[in-house]
Short mmCIF file of C-alpha atoms in Angstrom, two decimals:
data_model
loop_
_atom_site.label_atom_id
_atom_site.label_comp_id
_atom_site.label_asym_id
_atom_site.label_seq_id
_atom_site.Cartn_x
_atom_site.Cartn_y
_atom_site.Cartn_z
CA MET A 49 93.76 112.69 80.25
CA LYS A 50 90.59 114.78 80.56
CA LEU A 51 88.27 113.38 83.19
CA ASP A 52 84.52 113.38 82.55
CA PHE A 53 82.69 114.99 85.47
CA SER A 54 79.31 115.41 83.74
CA GLY A 55 77.74 112.84 86.00
CA LEU A 56 78.64 114.85 89.07
CA GLU A 57 77.14 118.16 87.96
CA SER A 58 73.97 119.32 89.71
CA SER A 59 70.72 119.78 87.79
CA ALA A 60 70.82 123.60 87.87
CA PRO A 61 70.71 125.06 84.33
CA LEU A 62 73.95 126.30 82.84
CA TYR A 63 72.85 129.86 82.10
CA GLY A 64 71.71 131.47 85.35
CA GLY A 65 68.04 132.02 86.04
CA ASN A 66 65.04 130.27 84.55
CA ASN A 67 65.74 129.87 80.90
CA GLU A 68 62.59 129.14 78.93
CA LEU A 69 64.41 126.98 76.43
CA LEU A 70 65.51 124.65 79.18
CA SER A 71 62.27 124.42 81.17
CA ASP A 72 59.88 123.59 78.31
CA GLY A 73 59.59 119.93 79.10
CA PHE A 74 63.15 118.83 78.41
CA SER A 75 64.79 117.49 81.52
CA ALA A 76 67.93 119.04 82.91
CA ALA A 77 71.32 117.45 82.38
CA PRO A 78 71.40 113.89 83.79
CA SER A 79 72.78 113.72 87.31
CA PHE A 80 72.58 111.74 90.53
CA ASP A 81 72.54 112.83 94.15
CA LEU A 82 75.96 113.94 95.27
CA PRO A 83 77.24 111.56 97.98
CA VAL A 84 76.91 113.00 101.47
CA THR A 85 80.36 113.20 102.92
CA SER A 86 81.83 115.10 105.84
CA ASP A 87 85.31 114.50 104.47
CA PHE A 88 85.72 116.96 101.62
CA ASP A 89 89.19 115.72 100.73
CA ASP A 90 87.89 112.22 100.10
CA PHE A 91 85.03 113.49 97.98
CA GLN A 92 86.45 112.41 94.67
CA LYS A 93 87.37 109.00 96.00
CA ASN A 94 83.86 108.57 97.44
CA SER A 95 82.17 109.56 94.21
CA ILE A 96 84.28 107.16 92.19
CA GLN A 97 83.40 104.45 94.70
CA MET A 98 79.72 105.21 94.13
CA VAL A 99 79.85 104.67 90.39
CA LYS A 100 82.29 101.79 90.60
CA PRO A 101 80.55 98.53 89.68
CA ALA A 102 81.08 95.84 92.29
CA LYS A 103 82.82 92.78 90.92
CA GLY A 104 79.73 90.56 90.82
CA THR A 105 81.11 87.40 89.34
CA THR A 106 83.11 84.26 90.08
CA THR A 107 86.25 83.46 88.12
CA LEU A 108 89.07 81.14 89.06
CA ALA A 109 92.28 79.73 87.66
CA PHE A 110 94.92 77.36 88.93
CA ILE A 111 98.15 75.75 87.76
CA PHE A 112 98.54 71.98 87.97
CA LYS A 113 100.90 69.47 86.39
CA ASP A 114 99.27 69.52 82.94
CA GLY A 115 98.90 73.30 82.57
CA VAL A 116 96.43 75.94 83.70
CA MET A 117 92.72 75.43 84.30
CA VAL A 118 90.55 78.56 83.90
CA ALA A 119 86.86 78.70 84.79
CA ALA A 120 84.17 81.37 85.16
CA ASP A 121 80.41 81.86 85.53
CA SER A 122 78.41 83.90 82.97
CA ARG A 123 76.06 86.18 84.87
CA ALA A 124 76.01 89.96 84.51
CA SER A 125 74.12 91.85 87.20
CA MET A 126 73.26 95.53 87.67
CA GLY A 127 72.42 95.76 91.35
CA GLY A 128 69.51 93.36 91.84
CA TYR A 129 68.73 92.95 88.14
CA ILE A 130 70.28 90.10 86.18
CA SER A 131 71.05 91.71 82.87
CA SER A 132 72.48 88.64 81.18
CA GLN A 133 73.05 84.95 81.87
CA SER A 134 75.35 84.42 78.90
CA VAL A 135 78.35 86.72 79.22
CA LYS A 136 81.71 85.45 77.98
CA LYS A 137 83.97 86.08 80.93
CA ILE A 138 86.97 84.19 79.63
CA ILE A 139 88.61 86.35 77.00
CA GLU A 140 90.90 84.85 74.39
CA ILE A 141 93.89 87.19 74.18
CA ASN A 142 95.74 84.98 71.71
CA PRO A 143 95.83 81.23 70.98
CA TYR A 144 98.00 80.47 74.03
CA MET A 145 96.83 83.08 76.56
CA LEU A 146 93.52 83.64 78.30
CA GLY A 147 92.24 86.50 80.45
CA THR A 148 89.31 86.42 82.87
CA MET A 149 86.80 89.21 83.36
CA ALA A 150 85.70 90.57 86.72
CA GLY A 151 84.54 94.13 87.38
CA GLY A 152 83.45 96.40 84.56
CA ALA A 153 82.70 94.36 81.44
CA ALA A 154 83.66 97.14 79.05
CA ASP A 155 86.91 97.84 80.86
CA CYS A 156 87.92 94.17 80.83
CA GLN A 157 86.98 93.55 77.21
CA PHE A 158 88.65 96.69 75.92
CA TRP A 159 91.90 96.35 77.83
CA HIS A 160 92.24 92.64 77.10
CA ARG A 161 91.75 93.36 73.39
CA ASN A 162 94.33 96.13 73.70
CA LEU A 163 96.68 93.69 75.45
CA GLY A 164 96.21 91.20 72.59
CA ILE A 165 97.24 93.90 70.14
CA LYS A 166 100.34 94.75 72.16
CA CYS A 167 101.27 91.06 72.42
CA ARG A 168 100.99 90.65 68.66
CA LEU A 169 103.13 93.76 68.10
CA HIS A 170 105.73 92.27 70.46
CA GLU A 171 105.74 89.05 68.42
CA LEU A 172 106.23 90.96 65.18
CA ALA A 173 108.94 93.18 66.61
CA ASN A 174 110.91 90.49 68.45
CA LYS A 175 110.18 87.37 66.32
CA ARG A 176 109.13 85.45 69.40
CA ARG A 177 106.03 85.11 71.54
CA ILE A 178 105.65 87.31 74.57
CA SER A 179 105.89 85.59 77.95
CA VAL A 180 102.99 85.53 80.41
CA THR A 181 105.16 87.60 82.76
CA GLY A 182 105.62 90.23 80.07
CA ALA A 183 101.98 90.33 79.03
CA SER A 184 100.75 90.68 82.61
CA LYS A 185 103.32 93.43 83.27
CA LEU A 186 102.12 95.34 80.17
CA LEU A 187 98.55 95.19 81.42
CA ALA A 188 99.49 96.07 85.01
CA ASN A 189 101.46 99.14 83.90
CA ILE A 190 98.55 100.37 81.75
CA LEU A 191 96.06 99.90 84.58
CA TYR A 192 98.44 101.59 87.03
CA SER A 193 98.60 104.70 84.88
CA TYR A 194 94.78 104.97 85.05
CA ARG A 195 94.75 104.53 88.82
CA GLY A 196 92.07 106.50 90.68
CA MET A 197 90.14 107.21 87.46
CA GLY A 198 87.44 104.62 88.08
CA LEU A 199 88.52 101.63 85.99
CA SER A 200 87.28 98.39 87.51
CA VAL A 201 89.27 95.38 86.37
CA GLY A 202 90.06 92.23 88.35
CA THR A 203 91.64 89.84 85.91
CA MET A 204 93.82 86.78 85.75
CA ILE A 205 96.22 86.25 82.85
CA ALA A 206 96.80 82.56 82.25
CA GLY A 207 99.07 81.16 79.57
CA TRP A 208 101.76 78.74 78.53
CA ASP A 209 105.15 80.11 77.47
CA GLU A 210 108.74 78.84 77.29
CA LYS A 211 108.93 78.56 81.07
CA GLY A 212 105.79 76.43 81.22
CA PRO A 213 102.40 77.38 82.66
CA GLY A 214 102.05 80.92 84.05
CA LEU A 215 99.31 82.60 86.06
CA TYR A 216 99.13 86.24 87.17
CA TYR A 217 96.44 88.24 88.96
CA VAL A 218 96.21 91.89 87.81
CA ASP A 219 93.76 94.49 89.09
CA SER A 220 92.82 98.07 88.48
CA GLU A 221 94.39 99.21 91.77
CA GLY A 222 97.71 98.44 90.08
CA GLY A 223 98.43 95.21 91.94
CA ARG A 224 100.03 92.26 90.15
CA LEU A 225 100.59 88.89 91.81
CA LYS A 226 102.23 85.75 90.52
CA GLY A 227 100.65 82.61 91.88
CA THR A 228 99.42 79.08 91.40
CA LYS A 229 95.80 79.50 92.47
CA PHE A 230 93.50 82.53 92.27
CA SER A 231 89.81 83.31 92.42
CA VAL A 232 88.35 86.75 91.74
CA GLY A 233 84.90 88.23 92.22
CA SER A 234 82.07 88.39 94.73
CA GLY A 235 81.77 84.59 94.69
CA SER A 236 85.50 84.01 95.12
CA PRO A 237 85.48 83.18 98.88
CA TYR A 238 83.03 80.37 98.17
CA ALA A 239 85.10 79.13 95.26
CA TYR A 240 88.33 79.28 97.28
CA GLY A 241 86.89 76.91 99.88
CA VAL A 242 86.10 74.20 97.35
CA LEU A 243 89.30 74.84 95.38
CA ASP A 244 91.64 74.74 98.38
CA SER A 245 90.20 71.53 99.81
CA GLY A 246 90.22 69.62 96.52
CA TYR A 247 93.48 70.88 94.99
CA LYS A 248 96.37 68.51 94.24
CA TYR A 249 99.21 69.39 91.89
CA ASP A 250 99.16 65.91 90.32
CA MET A 251 95.58 65.95 89.09
CA THR A 252 94.68 64.73 85.63
CA ILE A 253 93.05 67.16 83.21
CA ASP A 254 89.62 65.63 83.84
CA GLU A 255 89.99 65.81 87.62
CA ALA A 256 91.15 69.42 87.42
CA ALA A 257 88.25 70.35 85.13
CA GLU A 258 85.80 68.74 87.53
CA LEU A 259 87.35 70.63 90.46
CA ALA A 260 87.08 73.93 88.60
CA ARG A 261 83.49 73.22 87.55
CA ARG A 262 82.51 72.22 91.09
CA ALA A 263 84.09 75.33 92.60
CA ILE A 264 82.20 77.61 90.19
CA TYR A 265 78.98 75.71 90.86
CA HIS A 266 79.28 76.12 94.64
CA ALA A 267 80.02 79.83 94.26
CA THR A 268 76.98 80.35 92.03
CA PHE A 269 74.87 78.42 94.53
CA ARG A 270 75.63 80.82 97.37
CA ASP A 271 76.41 84.11 95.59
CA GLY A 272 73.47 85.93 94.01
CA ALA A 273 75.67 87.84 91.60
CA SER A 274 77.09 84.68 90.03
CA GLY A 275 75.24 82.13 87.88
CA GLY A 276 74.41 81.12 84.34
CA VAL A 277 76.87 78.79 82.70
CA ALA A 278 80.09 77.43 84.23
CA SER A 279 82.72 77.50 81.46
CA VAL A 280 85.96 75.59 81.87
CA TYR A 281 89.04 76.15 79.70
CA HIS A 282 92.40 74.37 79.74
CA VAL A 283 95.71 75.98 78.69
CA GLY A 284 98.30 73.43 77.66
CA PRO A 285 101.58 73.48 75.77
CA THR A 286 99.76 73.76 72.44
CA GLY A 287 97.43 76.57 73.54
CA TRP A 288 93.99 76.79 75.11
CA THR A 289 90.92 74.61 74.53
CA LYS A 290 87.40 75.01 75.86
CA LEU A 291 86.53 71.87 77.81
CA SER A 292 82.93 72.44 78.88
CA GLY A 293 80.10 74.90 79.44
CA ASP A 294 77.40 73.61 81.75
CA ASP A 295 74.32 75.40 83.05
CA VAL A 296 74.72 75.59 86.82
CA GLY A 297 71.06 74.75 87.39
CA GLU A 298 71.56 71.46 85.58
CA LEU A 299 74.84 70.89 87.44
CA HIS A 300 72.92 71.25 90.69
CA TYR A 301 70.58 68.38 89.87
CA SER A 302 73.41 66.21 88.59
CA TYR A 303 75.37 66.68 91.84
CA TYR A 304 72.32 66.55 94.13
CA PRO A 305 69.60 64.51 92.40
CA VAL A 306 66.10 64.76 93.86
CA GLU A 307 65.42 61.82 96.17
CA PRO A 308 61.84 60.58 96.28
CA ALA A 309 60.57 61.66 99.70
CA VAL A 310 59.58 58.98 102.18
CA VAL A 311 55.91 59.34 103.00
CA GLU A 312 55.49 59.57 106.78
CA GLN A 313 51.77 59.45 107.06
CA GLU A 314 49.14 58.68 104.54
CA MET A 315 45.89 60.56 104.50
CA THR A 316 42.88 58.29 104.74
CA GLU A 317 39.26 59.02 104.05
CA ALA A 318 37.38 60.30 107.06
CA VAL A 319 34.82 57.71 108.02
CA ALA A 320 31.35 59.19 108.11
CA VAL A 321 29.68 58.54 111.40
CA MET B 111 97.56 94.47 108.43
CA GLU B 112 101.02 94.60 106.84
CA CYS B 113 104.05 94.51 109.06
CA VAL B 114 107.58 95.56 108.14
CA PHE B 115 110.31 96.11 110.69
CA GLY B 116 114.10 96.23 110.82
CA MET B 117 117.11 96.74 113.07
CA VAL B 118 120.86 97.30 112.91
CA GLY B 119 123.37 94.96 114.55
CA LYS B 120 127.14 94.56 114.65
CA GLY B 121 128.20 94.67 111.02
CA PHE B 122 124.77 93.81 109.59
CA ALA B 123 121.22 95.07 109.23
CA LEU B 124 118.04 92.99 109.31
CA VAL B 125 114.65 93.54 107.67
CA VAL B 126 111.56 91.44 108.45
CA ALA B 127 108.29 91.67 106.52
CA ASP B 128 105.03 89.75 106.40
CA SER B 129 104.23 87.98 103.14
CA SER B 130 100.49 88.15 102.68
CA ALA B 131 98.80 89.80 99.71
CA VAL B 132 95.32 90.73 100.88
CA ASN B 133 92.18 92.07 99.19
CA SER B 134 89.48 93.06 101.76
CA ILE B 135 88.73 89.76 103.56
CA LEU B 136 90.56 87.51 101.10
CA VAL B 137 94.18 86.42 101.33
CA HIS B 138 95.17 85.99 97.70
CA LYS B 139 98.70 84.84 98.43
CA SER B 140 100.71 84.18 101.57
CA ASN B 141 104.23 83.94 100.16
CA GLU B 142 104.59 87.37 98.52
CA ASP B 143 108.13 88.73 98.91
CA LYS B 144 107.90 92.37 100.00
CA ILE B 145 111.60 92.88 100.70
CA MET B 146 113.29 93.85 97.46
CA VAL B 147 117.01 93.40 96.99
CA LEU B 148 117.88 96.84 95.66
CA ASP B 149 121.45 95.99 94.72
CA SER B 150 124.22 93.79 96.04
CA HIS B 151 124.31 95.49 99.46
CA LYS B 152 120.88 97.06 99.96
CA LEU B 153 117.51 95.75 101.08
CA MET B 154 114.22 97.59 100.84
CA GLY B 155 111.20 96.38 102.79
CA ALA B 156 108.06 98.11 101.54
CA SER B 157 104.47 98.15 102.77
CA GLY B 158 101.47 99.98 101.41
CA GLU B 159 99.09 99.87 98.46
CA ALA B 160 99.76 96.95 96.17
CA GLY B 161 100.26 98.81 92.90
CA ASP B 162 102.29 101.64 94.40
CA ARG B 163 104.53 99.25 96.29
CA ALA B 164 105.54 97.20 93.24
CA GLN B 165 105.82 100.18 90.88
CA PHE B 166 107.75 102.50 93.20
CA THR B 167 110.21 99.88 94.42
CA GLU B 168 110.94 98.72 90.88
CA TYR B 169 111.37 102.35 89.74
CA VAL B 170 113.91 102.94 92.53
CA GLN B 171 115.69 99.67 91.77
CA LYS B 172 116.10 100.50 88.09
CA ASN B 173 117.31 104.03 88.81
CA VAL B 174 119.87 102.78 91.34
CA ALA B 175 121.16 100.33 88.70
CA LEU B 176 121.27 103.12 86.10
CA TYR B 177 123.38 105.29 88.38
CA GLN B 178 125.84 102.45 88.78
CA TYR B 179 126.08 101.87 85.02
CA ARG B 180 126.53 105.57 84.28
CA ASN B 181 129.03 106.39 87.01
CA ASN B 182 130.74 103.02 87.52
CA ILE B 183 130.27 103.26 91.28
CA PRO B 184 127.27 102.12 93.35
CA LEU B 185 125.16 104.55 95.36
CA THR B 186 125.72 104.63 99.11
CA THR B 187 122.78 103.68 101.31
CA LYS B 188 122.41 107.30 102.39
CA ALA B 189 122.31 108.48 98.78
CA ALA B 190 119.73 105.86 97.83
CA ALA B 191 117.58 106.83 100.82
CA ASN B 192 117.71 110.49 99.88
CA PHE B 193 116.89 109.68 96.25
CA MET B 194 113.81 107.74 97.37
CA ARG B 195 112.73 110.55 99.67
CA GLY B 196 113.14 113.05 96.87
CA GLU B 197 110.95 111.01 94.51
CA LEU B 198 108.27 110.58 97.17
CA ALA B 199 108.34 114.30 97.98
CA THR B 200 108.05 115.36 94.33
CA ALA B 201 105.05 113.12 93.76
CA LEU B 202 103.45 113.97 97.10
CA ARG B 203 101.37 116.99 96.13
CA LYS B 204 100.12 115.57 92.85
CA ASN B 205 100.02 111.81 92.81
CA PRO B 206 101.36 110.44 96.08
CA TYR B 207 102.84 106.98 96.35
CA MET B 208 101.22 105.28 99.36
CA VAL B 209 104.32 103.23 100.30
CA ASN B 210 106.27 103.04 103.56
CA ILE B 211 109.85 101.82 103.27
CA VAL B 212 112.52 100.45 105.57
CA LEU B 213 115.87 100.65 103.75
CA ALA B 214 118.79 98.61 105.08
CA GLY B 215 122.25 98.76 103.57
CA TYR B 216 125.91 97.99 104.16
CA ASP B 217 128.64 100.36 102.99
CA LYS B 218 132.33 99.53 103.24
CA GLU B 219 133.21 102.91 104.73
CA THR B 220 130.31 103.45 107.13
CA GLY B 221 129.11 99.91 107.92
CA PRO B 222 125.46 98.93 108.28
CA SER B 223 122.68 101.53 108.31
CA LEU B 224 118.88 101.60 108.44
CA TYR B 225 116.56 104.30 107.11
CA PHE B 226 112.88 104.91 107.89
CA ILE B 227 111.03 106.46 104.90
CA ASP B 228 107.38 107.37 105.29
CA TYR B 229 104.77 107.76 102.53
CA ILE B 230 104.83 111.54 103.09
CA ALA B 231 108.57 111.58 102.44
CA THR B 232 109.80 111.60 106.02
CA LEU B 233 113.40 110.38 106.23
CA HIS B 234 115.21 109.30 109.37
CA LYS B 235 118.38 107.32 109.90
CA VAL B 236 117.56 104.94 112.75
CA ASP B 237 118.72 101.84 114.61
CA LYS B 238 115.29 100.20 114.60
CA ALA B 239 112.15 100.91 112.60
CA ALA B 240 108.69 99.43 112.07
CA PHE B 241 105.61 100.09 109.90
CA GLY B 242 102.04 98.85 109.89
CA TYR B 243 99.78 97.57 112.66
CA GLY B 244 102.61 95.25 113.67
CA SER B 245 104.67 98.29 114.60
CA TYR B 246 102.55 98.80 117.73
CA PHE B 247 103.99 95.55 119.06
CA ALA B 248 107.38 95.42 117.36
CA LEU B 249 108.52 98.93 118.35
CA SER B 250 108.11 98.47 122.09
CA MET B 251 109.64 94.98 121.94
CA MET B 252 112.65 96.40 120.14
CA ASP B 253 112.88 99.43 122.46
CA ARG B 254 112.97 97.10 125.46
CA HIS B 255 115.36 94.41 124.23
CA TYR B 256 117.51 96.10 121.61
CA HIS B 257 121.06 97.08 122.41
CA ALA B 258 123.83 98.34 120.19
CA ASP B 259 126.15 95.83 118.46
CA MET B 260 123.92 92.76 118.69
CA THR B 261 125.10 89.54 117.04
CA VAL B 262 123.08 87.94 114.26
CA ASP B 263 121.70 85.32 116.65
CA GLU B 264 120.60 87.93 119.18
CA ALA B 265 118.93 90.00 116.45
CA ILE B 266 117.13 86.96 115.00
CA LYS B 267 115.97 86.09 118.49
CA LEU B 268 114.59 89.59 118.94
CA ALA B 269 112.91 89.44 115.52
CA ASP B 270 111.32 86.14 116.52
CA GLN B 271 110.04 87.69 119.73
CA CYS B 272 108.48 90.52 117.73
CA ILE B 273 106.87 88.05 115.30
CA GLU B 274 105.50 86.00 118.20
CA GLU B 275 104.03 89.11 119.77
CA ILE B 276 102.42 90.18 116.47
CA ARG B 277 101.02 86.68 115.95
CA SER B 278 99.48 86.49 119.37
CA ARG B 279 98.19 90.04 119.78
CA LEU B 280 97.24 91.37 116.35
CA VAL B 281 93.64 90.49 115.53
CA VAL B 282 94.25 89.63 111.84
CA ALA B 283 97.88 88.65 112.06
CA PRO B 284 99.71 87.75 108.84
CA GLN B 285 100.43 84.07 108.41
CA ASN B 286 104.03 84.06 107.16
CA PHE B 287 107.08 86.29 107.53
CA VAL B 288 110.33 86.58 105.61
CA ILE B 289 113.64 87.69 107.14
CA LYS B 290 116.40 89.17 105.00
CA ILE B 291 119.85 90.28 106.09
CA VAL B 292 122.56 92.51 104.62
CA ASP B 293 126.19 92.52 105.74
CA GLN B 294 129.62 92.84 104.16
CA ASP B 295 128.98 89.68 102.12
CA GLY B 296 125.88 91.17 100.55
CA ALA B 297 122.11 91.18 100.80
CA ARG B 298 120.35 87.83 100.98
CA GLU B 299 117.32 85.99 102.27
CA HIS B 300 117.89 84.63 105.74
CA SER B 301 114.82 82.56 106.54
CA TRP B 302 111.03 82.33 106.60
CA ARG B 303 108.66 81.99 109.54
CA ARG B 304 105.64 80.12 108.26
CA THR B 305 102.35 78.99 109.71
CA THR B 306 100.86 78.01 106.34
CA LYS B 307 102.35 76.34 103.30
CA ASP B 308 101.41 77.98 100.02
#
């Protein structure tokens, strides 16, 4: 796999010396400052770290008695700039499996689409649906083979197969974890707090949806890189359904309505002397 | 902050590992099993980068099984250890696996054995081994209290002492530990030491 180092090249012209063709107003090849590092051996790792987008998002998923609840915010940020408030971060791999997006949007969208293709091929070849275990392993192996090349993917694969509800966390470092409760992204510590304290296995679908929505709301409240719309999906035995998509600003006022302030002191007219 | 350690006793070998899966400040999971049962009489405790750990240990496990199918006889612990070391060494200069392994096994002819395998393909046959920040506490505890031919109870007691020491002295100590044992009856899970339920 040929790696693209064009971003790391310095702005010196290719053909030595001042070439008139290059210095007639056209800028030199695009580049950025090389990272200052005293550790030459870690140079490549440092430069990949520099271009790696931080996972500015909040996504969560958990298993409960009626299936899997998946929720995410919808904000895309580039540093301090909010580039979009309406990103679809819950990706529909197939009618009974969902993937969440955290990290590079392009990476997540492309590889989830690719995973959907591989799952469909598995169905056609084996005359049965692929399990969540198998699908997550396919994705984890692909991401592992691109390790160190700058992919940024922090995803959860949630689905319902013959063994019941399944939830896996897969990331671009090559890690894959099976679990019952995960949250990924810059807002995940905030979401974990609300999720952990309110979680019960025997919740109803409505209670679980409200817990997921609340956890996303609290993460968007504190984390600047998360916001927009809190989407909640449910994966049950017959596949996934979208339950709700609420603007977190409106959620704020529904959870914490504005109380009319008590007036402490009234201003009175100054009496002319 | 991963901790894996192991020791050899009379007719058995023990491997203890923490069970937390961590991502910077977040603990994603605290019941992750890091001691893989390689085959009926071998245990492999692995610590290191998440992707490498799972991929390399599964690769070794499948190759050990393949050898047994092809040759109708299982690998000895020594052979498995040398196979692992060879794979790590071959990959080292191109695409190193960042995994440290404690391999424990029981062979009918030679009894229990323990191997220390580093991420840079160091291989040593030892009586006690430890990896990770926990090794700073576990190694000296084992050096002080270990003696040859310990019983299972004595070894478990020593393992508990090491876990206590790690819990009280390591600044970000793992919450739960798993203990696995291998003896002539095979490799199996012995017990867990939990502080949190997951």
